[in-house]
Short mmCIF file of C-alpha atoms in Angstrom, two decimals:
data_model
loop_
_atom_site.label_atom_id
_atom_site.label_comp_id
_atom_site.label_asym_id
_atom_site.label_seq_id
_atom_site.Cartn_x
_atom_site.Cartn_y
_atom_site.Cartn_z
CA UNK W 1 -46.99 -35.00 -43.15
CA UNK W 2 -46.86 -31.51 -44.20
CA UNK W 3 -43.89 -30.19 -46.25
CA UNK W 4 -44.39 -26.25 -45.27
CA UNK W 5 -43.75 -27.35 -41.54
CA UNK W 6 -40.82 -29.36 -42.62
CA UNK W 7 -39.06 -26.44 -44.40
CA UNK W 8 -39.74 -24.07 -41.61
CA UNK W 9 -37.88 -26.42 -39.19
CA UNK W 10 -35.44 -27.03 -41.86
CA UNK W 11 -34.45 -23.33 -42.38
CA UNK W 12 -34.25 -22.75 -38.58
CA UNK W 13 -31.82 -25.63 -37.97
CA UNK W 14 -29.83 -24.87 -40.84
CA UNK W 15 -29.29 -21.11 -40.01
CA UNK W 16 -28.50 -22.25 -36.22
CA UNK W 17 -25.48 -24.05 -37.59
CA UNK W 18 -24.20 -20.92 -39.01
CA UNK W 19 -25.17 -18.86 -35.91
CA UNK W 20 -22.36 -20.44 -33.92
CA UNK W 21 -18.59 -21.41 -34.60
CA UNK W 22 -19.69 -24.83 -34.82
CA UNK W 23 -20.25 -24.64 -38.62
CA UNK W 24 -17.03 -23.11 -39.37
CA UNK W 25 -15.11 -25.29 -37.17
CA UNK W 26 -16.37 -28.32 -38.82
CA UNK W 27 -15.97 -27.04 -42.42
CA UNK W 28 -12.43 -26.21 -41.67
CA UNK W 29 -11.63 -29.44 -40.08
CA UNK W 30 -13.22 -31.32 -42.75
CA UNK W 31 -11.61 -29.46 -45.67
CA UNK W 32 -8.12 -29.56 -43.91
CA UNK W 33 -8.42 -33.36 -43.07
CA UNK W 34 -9.64 -34.00 -46.75
CA UNK W 35 -6.46 -32.27 -48.02
CA UNK W 36 -4.21 -33.93 -45.67
CA UNK W 37 -5.67 -37.42 -46.67
CA UNK W 38 -5.86 -36.68 -50.37
CA UNK W 39 -2.40 -35.30 -51.03
CA UNK W 40 -0.37 -36.61 -48.24
CA UNK W 41 -1.49 -40.08 -46.93
CA UNK W 42 -3.15 -40.70 -50.38
CA UNK W 43 -0.09 -39.99 -52.41
CA UNK W 44 -2.09 -38.03 -55.01
CA UNK W 45 0.91 -36.51 -56.87
CA UNK W 46 3.13 -39.79 -56.60
CA UNK W 47 0.10 -41.90 -58.08
CA UNK W 48 0.64 -39.84 -61.30
CA UNK W 49 -3.23 -40.69 -62.12
CA UNK W 50 -6.09 -38.20 -62.71
CA UNK W 51 -8.73 -39.45 -60.32
CA UNK W 52 -10.22 -38.79 -57.02
CA UNK W 53 -9.69 -42.32 -55.62
CA UNK W 54 -7.28 -40.98 -52.87
CA UNK W 55 -9.83 -38.31 -51.89
CA UNK W 56 -12.86 -40.69 -51.54
CA UNK W 57 -11.04 -43.68 -50.03
CA UNK W 58 -10.80 -42.13 -46.97
CA UNK W 59 -14.14 -40.48 -46.55
CA UNK W 60 -15.79 -43.40 -44.27
CA UNK W 61 -13.03 -42.71 -41.80
CA UNK W 62 -13.56 -39.08 -41.97
CA UNK W 63 -17.03 -39.41 -41.52
CA UNK W 64 -16.89 -41.89 -38.68
CA UNK W 65 -15.66 -39.09 -36.56
CA UNK W 66 -16.83 -36.05 -37.94
CA UNK W 67 -20.46 -36.84 -38.62
CA UNK W 68 -21.23 -38.16 -35.11
CA UNK W 69 -19.81 -34.96 -33.95
CA UNK W 70 -22.32 -33.00 -35.84
CA UNK W 71 -25.36 -35.40 -34.90
CA UNK W 72 -24.66 -35.66 -31.41
CA UNK W 73 -26.37 -32.34 -30.79
CA UNK W 74 -29.65 -33.06 -32.90
CA UNK W 75 -31.69 -34.26 -29.92
CA UNK W 76 -29.46 -34.62 -26.84
CA UNK W 77 -29.23 -30.82 -26.76
CA UNK W 78 -32.63 -30.02 -27.36
CA UNK W 79 -33.57 -32.72 -24.49
CA UNK W 80 -30.69 -31.63 -22.01
CA UNK W 81 -32.05 -27.86 -22.34
CA UNK W 82 -35.61 -28.81 -22.18
CA UNK W 83 -36.47 -27.10 -25.43
CA UNK W 84 -37.54 -30.17 -27.01
CA UNK W 85 -40.81 -29.46 -25.05
CA UNK W 86 -41.21 -26.22 -26.48
CA UNK W 87 -40.50 -27.89 -29.96
CA UNK W 88 -43.14 -30.47 -29.65
CA UNK W 89 -45.58 -27.79 -28.79
CA UNK W 90 -45.30 -26.31 -32.02
CA UNK W 91 -47.95 -27.26 -34.83
CA UNK W 92 -45.34 -30.00 -36.28
CA UNK W 93 -45.64 -33.66 -35.88
CA UNK W 94 -42.52 -35.87 -34.48
CA UNK W 95 -41.91 -37.13 -37.83
CA UNK W 96 -41.76 -33.61 -39.31
CA UNK W 97 -39.29 -32.50 -36.69
CA UNK W 98 -37.34 -35.59 -37.15
CA UNK W 99 -37.19 -34.90 -41.00
CA UNK W 100 -36.47 -31.35 -40.88
CA UNK W 101 -33.63 -31.58 -38.29
CA UNK W 102 -32.15 -34.57 -40.34
CA UNK W 103 -32.46 -32.57 -43.61
CA UNK W 104 -30.79 -29.68 -42.47
CA UNK W 105 -27.86 -31.59 -41.14
CA UNK W 106 -27.53 -33.59 -44.33
CA UNK W 107 -27.83 -30.30 -46.09
CA UNK W 108 -24.95 -28.70 -43.87
CA UNK W 109 -22.88 -31.86 -44.69
CA UNK W 110 -23.48 -31.39 -48.44
CA UNK W 111 -22.25 -27.83 -48.21
CA UNK W 112 -19.14 -28.81 -46.36
CA UNK W 113 -18.77 -31.47 -49.14
CA UNK W 114 -19.13 -29.01 -52.06
CA UNK W 115 -16.65 -26.67 -50.72
CA UNK W 116 -13.92 -29.54 -51.64
CA UNK W 117 -14.87 -28.55 -55.28
CA UNK W 118 -11.35 -27.03 -55.89
CA UNK W 119 -9.81 -30.54 -55.56
CA UNK W 120 -12.09 -31.52 -58.28
CA UNK W 121 -10.92 -28.37 -60.25
CA UNK W 122 -7.28 -29.25 -59.47
CA UNK W 123 -7.23 -32.87 -60.83
CA UNK W 124 -9.01 -31.41 -63.80
CA UNK W 125 -6.21 -28.83 -64.32
CA UNK W 126 -3.43 -31.59 -64.00
CA UNK W 127 -4.81 -34.30 -66.31
CA UNK W 128 -8.08 -35.64 -68.02
CA UNK W 129 -9.93 -37.46 -65.17
CA UNK W 130 -13.30 -39.21 -65.94
CA UNK W 131 -15.87 -36.63 -64.38
CA UNK W 132 -18.51 -38.93 -64.59
CA UNK W 133 -16.89 -41.26 -61.99
CA UNK W 134 -15.87 -38.11 -59.71
CA UNK W 135 -19.51 -37.14 -59.61
CA UNK W 136 -20.65 -40.65 -58.90
CA UNK W 137 -18.03 -40.55 -55.96
CA UNK W 138 -19.67 -37.29 -54.64
CA UNK W 139 -23.25 -38.89 -54.83
CA UNK W 140 -21.96 -41.94 -53.16
CA UNK W 141 -20.19 -39.76 -50.36
CA UNK W 142 -23.10 -37.79 -49.75
CA UNK W 143 -25.50 -40.71 -49.51
CA UNK W 144 -23.14 -42.42 -47.17
CA UNK W 145 -23.00 -39.18 -44.84
CA UNK W 146 -26.87 -39.31 -44.79
CA UNK W 147 -26.53 -42.94 -43.34
CA UNK W 148 -24.14 -41.92 -40.59
CA UNK W 149 -26.52 -38.64 -39.80
CA UNK W 150 -29.45 -41.08 -39.48
CA UNK W 151 -27.65 -43.44 -36.93
CA UNK W 152 -26.35 -40.13 -35.20
CA UNK W 153 -29.91 -38.77 -34.94
CA UNK W 154 -31.08 -42.08 -33.44
CA UNK W 155 -28.30 -42.33 -30.98
CA UNK W 156 -28.93 -38.64 -30.19
CA UNK W 157 -32.50 -39.26 -29.33
CA UNK W 158 -31.38 -42.22 -26.92
CA UNK W 159 -29.69 -39.76 -24.53
CA UNK W 160 -29.33 -36.38 -22.94
CA UNK W 161 -25.61 -36.74 -22.90
CA UNK W 162 -23.77 -35.55 -26.12
CA UNK W 163 -20.56 -37.50 -25.25
CA UNK W 164 -22.67 -40.64 -24.93
CA UNK W 165 -24.47 -39.88 -28.10
CA UNK W 166 -20.98 -39.43 -30.20
CA UNK W 167 -19.44 -42.45 -28.67
CA UNK W 168 -22.28 -44.64 -29.35
CA UNK W 169 -22.76 -43.56 -32.95
CA UNK W 170 -18.90 -44.05 -33.58
CA UNK W 171 -19.28 -47.59 -32.38
CA UNK W 172 -22.41 -48.43 -34.41
CA UNK W 173 -21.09 -46.67 -37.58
CA UNK W 174 -17.74 -48.42 -37.07
CA UNK W 175 -19.83 -51.76 -37.16
CA UNK W 176 -21.46 -50.94 -40.48
CA UNK W 177 -18.06 -50.00 -41.94
CA UNK W 178 -16.32 -53.17 -40.56
CA UNK W 179 -18.76 -55.67 -41.95
CA UNK W 180 -17.48 -55.30 -45.22
CA UNK W 181 -13.73 -55.65 -44.20
CA UNK W 182 -11.92 -58.75 -45.59
CA UNK W 183 -10.46 -59.67 -42.38
CA UNK W 184 -14.07 -59.63 -40.82
CA UNK W 185 -15.48 -61.60 -43.87
CA UNK W 186 -12.68 -64.05 -43.84
CA UNK W 187 -13.32 -64.72 -39.99
CA UNK W 188 -17.04 -65.54 -41.03
CA UNK W 189 -16.46 -67.40 -44.12
CA UNK W 190 -14.38 -69.90 -42.18
CA UNK W 191 -17.28 -71.44 -40.27
CA UNK W 192 -20.63 -69.61 -41.36
CA UNK W 193 -22.53 -70.46 -44.63
CA UNK W 194 -21.64 -68.31 -47.59
CA UNK W 195 -25.30 -66.64 -47.47
CA UNK W 196 -24.56 -65.36 -44.09
CA UNK W 197 -21.18 -64.08 -45.11
CA UNK W 198 -22.70 -62.21 -48.08
CA UNK W 199 -25.60 -60.96 -45.92
CA UNK W 200 -22.91 -59.71 -43.37
CA UNK W 201 -21.10 -57.96 -46.48
CA UNK W 202 -24.23 -56.45 -47.71
CA UNK W 203 -24.72 -54.29 -44.61
CA UNK W 204 -21.06 -52.61 -45.02
CA UNK W 205 -20.95 -48.92 -45.90
CA UNK W 206 -17.76 -49.86 -47.78
CA UNK W 207 -19.49 -52.47 -50.19
CA UNK W 208 -21.87 -49.90 -51.53
CA UNK W 209 -19.80 -46.92 -51.23
CA UNK W 210 -16.86 -48.15 -53.11
CA UNK W 211 -19.41 -49.71 -55.77
CA UNK W 212 -21.00 -46.15 -56.57
CA UNK W 213 -17.36 -44.50 -56.03
CA UNK W 214 -16.44 -46.76 -59.48
CA UNK W 215 -18.79 -44.69 -61.32
CA UNK W 216 -21.53 -47.45 -61.34
CA UNK W 217 -24.75 -46.21 -59.97
CA UNK W 218 -26.78 -49.05 -59.01
CA UNK W 219 -30.30 -48.84 -57.99
CA UNK W 220 -29.50 -51.40 -55.29
CA UNK W 221 -26.80 -49.28 -53.83
CA UNK W 222 -29.21 -46.03 -53.79
CA UNK W 223 -31.92 -48.12 -51.95
CA UNK W 224 -29.50 -49.53 -49.60
CA UNK W 225 -28.70 -45.87 -48.23
CA UNK W 226 -32.13 -44.74 -48.38
CA UNK W 227 -33.53 -47.53 -46.67
CA UNK W 228 -31.03 -47.29 -44.03
CA UNK W 229 -31.91 -43.76 -43.55
CA UNK W 230 -35.27 -44.43 -43.37
CA UNK W 231 -34.92 -47.16 -40.75
CA UNK W 232 -32.78 -45.06 -38.38
CA UNK W 233 -34.95 -41.76 -38.69
CA UNK W 234 -38.05 -44.12 -37.90
CA UNK W 235 -36.34 -45.33 -34.77
CA UNK W 236 -35.35 -41.79 -33.92
CA UNK W 237 -39.16 -40.86 -33.81
CA UNK W 238 -40.08 -43.72 -31.98
CA UNK W 239 -37.37 -43.04 -29.39
CA UNK W 240 -38.61 -39.23 -29.13
CA UNK W 241 -42.27 -40.48 -28.60
CA UNK W 242 -41.21 -42.76 -26.13
CA UNK W 243 -38.93 -40.27 -24.12
CA UNK W 244 -40.89 -37.16 -24.66
CA UNK W 245 -42.06 -37.15 -21.17
CA UNK W 246 -38.83 -37.53 -19.54
#
């Protein structure tokens, strides 16, 4: 695997986002909803606490719809327009192509996330927050976004239809969120062994994201997100290899 080829694809993809209105629309919607969730639904001012818990609490639900919208075009568009054939004739392997496109989408998400920096500045202006906890929240949010994107990349490789890719990605990501919900865990704990309940809970985005969001960066949470990303990108490469003749 050659880093130079991945970087060429990375820059090609990243610049392509900003060549269309998609990037700007995505960022505006992301910032608008982040503000609404933080200051209105999250009762930021009424809580009287200098932290960004209201900001990070809604990220899984924000990503549930915005990230699949970003990821659905990764491969479905290439397959529908036939440009995937041109892409695969270039001196790049499928693995390099998958990594290049994924990293560009992840970097774009990181840019959108970084543009929420004024919210961090605001909470510092209003009080004395624990900035290490906030930084951990940003790291956890970025890792979770990467997991959403990796799933979306795989679903995009599954079909030529971007709408179908979007819907399937939302369903799969929702399953990963809900597996940590008390309601779901209570349902299983009523009849399933505790080991199975813990296993189901361990697959949840919420379990690992909330742990990092408390300021505790545990290696197991980092490994969880990177393992999830690696698994879905591996599945993406296999699907493209299987469907490249379609």
